[in-house]
Short mmCIF file of C-alpha atoms and ligand atoms in Angstrom, two decimals:
data_model
loop_
_atom_site.label_atom_id
_atom_site.label_comp_id
_atom_site.label_asym_id
_atom_site.label_seq_id
_atom_site.Cartn_x
_atom_site.Cartn_y
_atom_site.Cartn_z
CA MET W 1 73.14 80.10 106.79
CA ALA W 2 74.59 82.19 110.11
CA ALA W 3 78.35 82.74 109.03
CA SER W 4 79.63 80.31 111.26
CA GLU W 5 78.27 77.58 107.94
CA ALA W 6 79.12 79.85 105.86
CA PRO W 7 82.11 77.39 103.51
CA SER W 8 85.74 78.59 104.31
CA THR W 9 87.80 81.56 102.77
CA VAL W 10 90.58 80.80 100.75
CA ALA W 11 92.98 82.39 99.73
CA LEU W 12 92.73 83.98 95.30
CA GLY W 13 96.30 84.42 93.63
CA ARG W 14 96.23 85.75 89.72
CA SER W 15 95.00 82.09 88.12
CA ASP W 16 91.83 83.78 89.26
CA THR W 17 92.41 87.07 87.31
CA GLU W 18 88.87 86.37 85.63
CA ALA W 19 86.13 84.90 87.31
CA CYS W 20 86.98 88.06 89.93
CA LEU W 21 86.13 90.27 86.90
CA ARG W 22 82.73 88.07 86.56
CA LEU W 23 82.25 89.09 90.70
CA SER W 24 82.88 93.47 89.51
CA ASP W 25 81.35 92.44 86.05
CA GLU W 26 77.86 91.59 87.86
CA ALA W 27 78.25 94.40 89.91
CA GLY W 28 78.99 96.87 86.45
CA TRP W 29 82.17 98.06 89.06
CA ASN W 30 84.09 99.73 86.13
CA GLN W 31 87.88 97.39 87.30
CA THR W 32 90.34 95.78 84.62
CA ALA W 33 91.60 92.50 84.94
CA ASP W 34 95.12 95.26 85.08
CA ASP W 35 93.73 96.59 89.17
CA TRP W 36 93.16 92.81 89.74
CA ARG W 37 96.36 92.13 88.58
CA LEU W 38 97.43 93.90 91.49
CA PHE W 39 95.20 93.05 94.40
CA LEU W 40 95.93 89.39 93.73
CA GLY W 41 99.94 89.96 93.30
CA HIS W 42 100.84 93.19 95.21
CA GLY W 43 97.38 92.58 97.88
CA ARG W 44 95.91 89.92 99.28
CA THR W 45 93.14 88.56 98.00
CA VAL W 46 91.22 86.27 100.17
CA GLY W 47 87.31 84.91 98.68
CA VAL W 48 84.95 81.74 98.40
CA ARG W 49 84.12 79.53 96.46
CA SER W 50 80.66 76.68 95.99
CA GLU W 51 80.28 73.70 96.50
CA ASP W 52 81.81 73.53 92.08
CA GLY W 53 84.16 75.04 92.69
CA SER W 54 83.28 78.63 90.90
CA LEU W 55 84.25 82.33 93.13
CA VAL W 56 81.39 83.36 95.30
CA ALA W 57 82.92 86.09 97.26
CA SER W 58 85.69 88.36 97.26
CA ALA W 59 87.31 90.98 99.12
CA ALA W 60 91.50 92.05 99.01
CA ALA W 61 93.66 94.15 100.83
CA LEU W 62 96.56 96.18 99.55
CA PRO W 63 98.86 97.47 101.74
CA TYR W 64 100.02 100.66 101.69
CA GLU W 65 102.47 102.39 104.59
CA ARG W 66 100.79 103.90 107.37
CA PHE W 67 96.96 101.99 106.43
CA GLY W 68 95.67 99.67 103.46
CA PHE W 69 92.58 99.54 101.40
CA VAL W 70 90.01 97.16 101.44
CA SER W 71 87.92 96.93 98.93
CA MET W 72 87.24 94.37 95.89
CA VAL W 73 84.63 93.12 98.86
CA LEU W 74 82.19 91.28 96.51
CA VAL W 75 79.30 88.59 96.83
CA THR W 76 77.38 87.02 93.60
CA ALA W 77 74.14 88.24 94.28
CA ALA W 78 72.28 84.87 95.01
CA TRP W 79 75.11 84.23 98.04
CA ARG W 80 74.33 87.81 100.04
CA ARG W 81 72.98 87.55 103.31
CA ARG W 82 74.75 84.88 104.64
CA GLY W 83 77.24 86.64 106.28
CA LEU W 84 80.31 85.98 103.78
CA ALA W 85 80.90 89.39 103.35
CA THR W 86 81.80 89.62 107.26
CA GLU W 87 83.97 87.16 106.86
CA LEU W 88 85.90 88.27 104.74
CA VAL W 89 86.55 91.91 105.50
CA GLY W 90 87.53 90.46 108.84
CA ARG W 91 90.09 88.10 107.11
CA CYS W 92 91.79 91.96 105.64
CA VAL W 93 91.44 93.72 109.03
CA GLU W 94 93.16 91.23 110.73
CA THR W 95 95.62 90.73 107.34
CA LEU W 96 96.47 94.81 107.63
CA THR W 97 95.95 94.66 111.47
CA SER W 98 98.44 92.37 111.88
CA ARG W 99 100.81 94.37 110.39
CA GLY W 100 100.39 97.55 112.27
CA LEU W 101 98.50 98.76 109.54
CA VAL W 102 95.13 100.28 109.74
CA PRO W 103 92.20 98.91 107.24
CA VAL W 104 90.63 101.70 105.34
CA LEU W 105 87.43 101.44 102.83
CA ASP W 106 85.80 103.65 100.06
CA ALA W 107 81.95 102.27 101.04
CA THR W 108 79.52 102.12 99.30
CA PRO W 109 75.90 102.60 100.72
CA ALA W 110 75.19 98.65 100.71
CA GLY W 111 79.15 98.42 102.20
CA ALA W 112 78.44 100.96 104.34
CA LEU W 113 76.48 98.49 106.01
CA VAL W 114 78.24 95.73 106.63
CA TYR W 115 81.02 98.03 107.31
CA GLY W 116 80.01 100.10 110.17
CA ARG W 117 78.64 97.68 112.51
CA GLN W 118 82.27 95.44 112.19
CA GLY W 119 83.56 99.49 113.26
CA PHE W 120 85.11 100.94 110.76
CA GLU W 121 83.88 105.17 110.98
CA GLY W 122 83.28 107.39 108.08
CA LEU W 123 86.19 109.62 107.52
CA PHE W 124 84.13 112.01 104.51
CA GLU W 125 82.26 111.05 101.70
CA LEU W 126 83.42 110.75 98.23
CA ASP W 127 80.58 111.59 95.31
CA ARG W 128 81.56 109.61 91.44
CA TRP W 129 80.52 111.64 88.52
CA GLN W 130 80.11 110.57 85.84
CA GLY W 131 80.07 111.92 81.82
CA GLU W 132 80.90 112.56 78.44
CA ALA W 133 83.87 113.17 77.10
CA SER W 134 85.09 114.83 73.64
CA THR W 135 88.87 114.78 72.57
CA ARG W 136 89.82 118.47 72.20
CA ALA W 137 92.30 120.40 71.30
CA PRO W 138 95.99 119.50 73.00
CA VAL W 139 95.26 121.60 76.55
CA SER W 140 96.59 125.21 75.38
CA ASP W 141 96.54 126.21 79.28
CA SER W 142 100.83 126.20 79.67
CA GLU W 143 101.11 126.11 83.90
CA VAL W 144 100.15 122.23 82.99
CA VAL W 145 102.44 120.07 81.32
CA PRO W 146 101.73 116.11 79.75
CA ALA W 147 104.23 114.53 82.83
CA GLY W 148 107.52 112.70 81.59
CA PRO W 149 109.32 110.02 83.05
CA GLY W 150 111.27 112.44 85.08
CA ASP W 151 108.57 112.99 86.73
CA PHE W 152 107.17 109.95 88.85
CA GLU W 153 108.94 110.73 91.99
CA THR W 154 107.88 114.21 91.69
CA LEU W 155 104.06 112.42 91.11
CA ARG W 156 104.77 110.02 93.48
CA ALA W 157 105.82 112.83 96.80
CA LEU W 158 102.49 114.69 95.93
CA ASP W 159 101.23 111.56 95.57
CA ARG W 160 102.30 111.13 99.69
CA GLU W 161 101.64 114.09 101.15
CA ALA W 162 98.11 113.85 99.77
CA ASN W 163 96.93 110.60 100.52
CA GLY W 164 99.68 110.54 104.04
CA THR W 165 101.79 107.38 101.90
CA ASP W 166 103.45 106.29 100.16
CA ARG W 167 101.79 104.56 95.97
CA GLY W 168 104.51 104.17 94.47
CA PHE W 169 103.73 101.14 93.66
CA LEU W 170 100.22 101.35 92.10
CA LEU W 171 101.27 104.97 90.29
CA GLU W 172 103.78 103.12 88.57
CA ASN W 173 101.40 100.30 87.77
CA PHE W 174 99.14 102.65 86.17
CA LEU W 175 101.05 104.79 84.67
CA ALA W 176 103.12 101.34 82.61
CA ARG W 177 99.54 100.84 81.17
CA ASN W 178 98.32 101.08 77.79
CA ASP W 179 95.31 104.57 77.59
CA VAL W 180 97.18 106.25 79.88
CA SER W 181 97.94 109.81 80.48
CA ALA W 182 99.88 112.09 82.99
CA PHE W 183 99.11 115.81 83.38
CA VAL W 184 101.43 117.99 86.44
CA ASP W 185 101.64 122.03 87.32
CA ALA W 186 104.07 123.56 85.43
CA ASP W 187 105.60 124.41 88.59
CA ARG W 188 104.81 120.69 89.77
CA THR W 189 102.38 121.10 92.85
CA GLY W 190 99.89 119.08 91.53
CA PHE W 191 99.05 116.32 89.11
CA ALA W 192 96.43 114.41 87.42
CA ILE W 193 96.08 110.55 85.97
CA VAL W 194 93.39 109.70 83.82
CA ARG W 195 93.21 105.17 82.84
CA ARG W 196 90.89 103.05 80.76
CA GLY W 197 88.64 100.96 82.93
CA ARG W 198 86.04 97.80 82.50
CA ARG W 199 83.19 100.81 82.27
CA ALA W 200 84.80 104.19 81.37
CA MET W 201 87.97 106.20 82.07
CA GLN W 202 88.69 106.83 85.33
CA VAL W 203 90.99 110.34 86.34
CA GLY W 204 92.20 109.89 89.56
CA PRO W 205 95.01 110.01 91.47
CA VAL W 206 94.21 114.18 91.16
CA ALA W 207 96.47 116.03 94.13
CA ALA W 208 96.75 119.36 94.14
CA ALA W 209 97.15 123.30 95.84
CA THR W 210 94.18 124.35 95.02
CA PRO W 211 90.92 123.76 94.05
CA LYS W 212 91.95 126.49 90.66
CA ARG W 213 94.63 124.52 89.81
CA ALA W 214 92.78 121.35 89.82
CA LEU W 215 90.57 122.36 87.26
CA ALA W 216 93.49 123.20 85.33
CA LEU W 217 94.34 119.31 85.52
CA LEU W 218 91.33 118.11 85.40
CA SER W 219 90.77 120.16 81.63
CA ALA W 220 93.68 118.85 81.11
CA VAL W 221 93.18 114.93 81.37
CA LEU W 222 89.23 115.48 80.21
CA GLY W 223 90.79 116.71 76.52
CA ILE W 224 92.34 114.23 75.99
CA VAL W 225 89.61 111.13 76.65
CA LYS W 226 86.89 110.16 74.64
CA GLY W 227 83.46 108.73 75.76
CA PRO W 228 82.55 107.98 79.20
CA VAL W 229 84.24 109.18 82.21
CA PHE W 230 84.05 108.52 86.26
CA ALA W 231 86.10 110.70 88.63
CA ASP W 232 85.51 110.21 91.93
CA ILE W 233 85.35 113.79 94.10
CA PRO W 234 85.69 114.59 97.51
CA ARG W 235 82.03 116.16 98.35
CA ARG W 236 83.65 118.91 100.16
CA TRP W 237 84.61 120.07 96.64
CA ASN W 238 81.44 122.14 96.31
CA GLY W 239 82.93 124.58 92.75
CA ILE W 240 84.81 121.77 91.22
CA ALA W 241 80.79 119.71 91.17
CA GLU W 242 79.17 122.85 90.05
CA TRP W 243 82.31 123.36 87.00
CA LEU W 244 81.53 119.27 86.84
CA SER W 245 77.31 119.50 86.46
CA GLY W 246 78.02 122.44 83.30
CA ARG W 247 79.63 120.17 81.78
CA GLY W 248 77.19 118.28 81.92
CA PHE W 249 77.99 115.05 84.67
CA THR W 250 75.91 113.92 86.76
CA ARG W 251 76.85 111.98 90.49
CA GLN W 252 76.28 108.43 90.11
CA ARG W 253 76.41 107.83 93.72
CA SER W 254 78.08 108.15 96.62
CA PHE W 255 80.76 106.68 98.53
CA THR W 256 82.08 106.77 102.55
CA ARG W 257 85.79 106.95 103.13
CA MET W 258 86.09 104.21 106.61
CA ALA W 259 88.80 103.20 108.40
CA TYR W 260 88.82 100.61 111.23
CA GLY W 261 89.05 102.32 114.42
CA HIS W 262 90.80 105.88 113.59
CA SER W 263 88.67 108.87 112.94
CA MET W 264 90.89 111.44 111.46
CA PRO W 265 92.55 110.76 107.28
CA PHE W 266 95.51 110.55 106.42
CA GLY W 267 97.38 113.15 104.77
CA ARG W 268 96.20 116.48 103.65
CA PRO W 269 92.69 115.95 102.05
CA GLU W 270 92.71 119.97 101.54
CA ARG W 271 95.26 118.38 98.28
CA LEU W 272 93.41 115.96 97.71
CA PHE W 273 91.17 116.96 94.75
CA ALA W 274 90.05 113.16 93.24
CA ALA W 275 90.88 109.53 94.19
CA ALA W 276 92.88 106.39 92.56
CA GLY W 277 89.44 105.01 92.75
CA PRO W 278 87.19 103.32 95.08
CA GLU W 279 89.26 100.92 95.13
CA PHE W 280 92.41 102.19 95.71
CA GLY W 281 91.65 104.96 97.50
C1 COA O 1 77.29 94.73 100.27
C2 COA O 1 77.66 93.31 100.03
C3 COA O 1 79.03 92.86 100.20
C4 COA O 1 77.23 92.73 100.79
O1 COA O 1 77.52 91.34 100.92
P1 COA O 1 76.79 90.05 101.59
O2 COA O 1 77.75 89.07 102.21
O3 COA O 1 75.73 89.67 101.89
O4 COA O 1 77.09 91.24 103.85
P2 COA O 1 77.11 90.30 104.38
O5 COA O 1 76.07 89.03 104.87
O6 COA O 1 78.51 89.63 105.71
O7 COA O 1 75.87 91.29 105.31
C5 COA O 1 76.15 91.44 107.28
C6 COA O 1 75.02 92.64 107.36
O8 COA O 1 75.31 94.06 106.60
C7 COA O 1 74.31 94.15 106.46
N1 COA O 1 73.91 94.19 104.91
C8 COA O 1 74.64 93.88 104.10
N2 COA O 1 73.41 93.95 102.62
C9 COA O 1 72.65 94.32 102.84
C10 COA O 1 71.60 94.93 102.55
N3 COA O 1 71.63 94.99 101.21
N4 COA O 1 69.92 95.66 102.81
C11 COA O 1 70.36 95.88 104.36
N5 COA O 1 71.56 95.51 105.02
C12 COA O 1 72.38 94.84 104.52
C13 COA O 1 73.01 93.18 107.45
O9 COA O 1 72.94 94.26 108.91
C14 COA O 1 73.63 92.73 107.24
O10 COA O 1 73.45 91.76 108.40
P3 COA O 1 72.29 90.51 108.23
O11 COA O 1 71.96 89.74 107.79
O12 COA O 1 72.16 89.62 110.07
O13 COA O 1 71.23 91.46 108.47
C15 COA O 1 77.11 92.56 99.16
O14 COA O 1 76.01 93.01 98.59
C16 COA O 1 76.97 93.49 97.71
O15 COA O 1 78.52 92.47 97.05
N6 COA O 1 76.37 94.55 96.80
C17 COA O 1 77.47 94.89 95.50
C18 COA O 1 78.66 94.93 95.52
C19 COA O 1 79.48 96.74 96.51
O16 COA O 1 78.39 96.98 96.97
N7 COA O 1 80.42 96.20 97.38
C20 COA O 1 80.63 96.48 98.32
C21 COA O 1 81.92 97.57 98.60
S1 COA O 1 81.90 99.06 99.13
#
């Protein structure tokens, strides 16, 4: 079927959370119902339903400032190569550009094949590191401390500096969840968050002034969780890759940060040590 014959796209809402979760589970992804509710409530999520009404494809546009994130591009196996992803990503691009925002995304290798044709350019690579954490004694590094409610504005400002956009609503949402921990440098120059995902604990975002401080923050978050962990680390950080390898972590997959008609990263990439995840950037 050609793209022009594809079934029409529909706007999705919170009542579609379970159907959306089935799509991300089919792909083996880590997003939870809480993540989907953010896209469905705060962003604009579109999908395609089959004749029997079941959801067969999705994509979401999450507006930040200056740019917005396109993610959750999922097409169930039996409906692939019919132009659905192309159509849905086109809708998300329209949603964001009509608000004056640059569409940005983290592409899987399969996704990059779709987006490259649509005008997205590669900005930098990230690697998903996967490992096992075992809860150890509380952090002894006195330069890293648990973040309290009074640290919220600090975390927000550090995240804004690293990513070049205000994501206060996102951090607020993460920090209000069960199974979330946050640490901050004692001198308030960096922070790290870890939260529960569907398949593994997800480390990120992590922003820091130097790789050394980032390692202290990573150490703190990995010391507080147990079981499988994912961390999406920009590839430029060789030392962090080595450190993770030394702890038994392996590279699970790669992502390319891409922007629509835009070739420069936003923010200060030299302060970004882990993304919030490929769905949020
Ligand atoms: C990636 C994915 C969303 C593509 O969905 P889709 O609806 O099949 O994509 P489209 O039909 O719009 O494909 C458009 C073009 O992209 C390229 N493409 C898409 N999938 C491809 C594949 N598996 N291999 C090679 N090229 C591919 C082709 O050029 C295709 O055009 P063509 O069919 O005319 O040759 C789908 O395979 C999927 O859900 N994969 C698992 C989740 C995932 O990786 N999502 C992307 C996250 S960034």
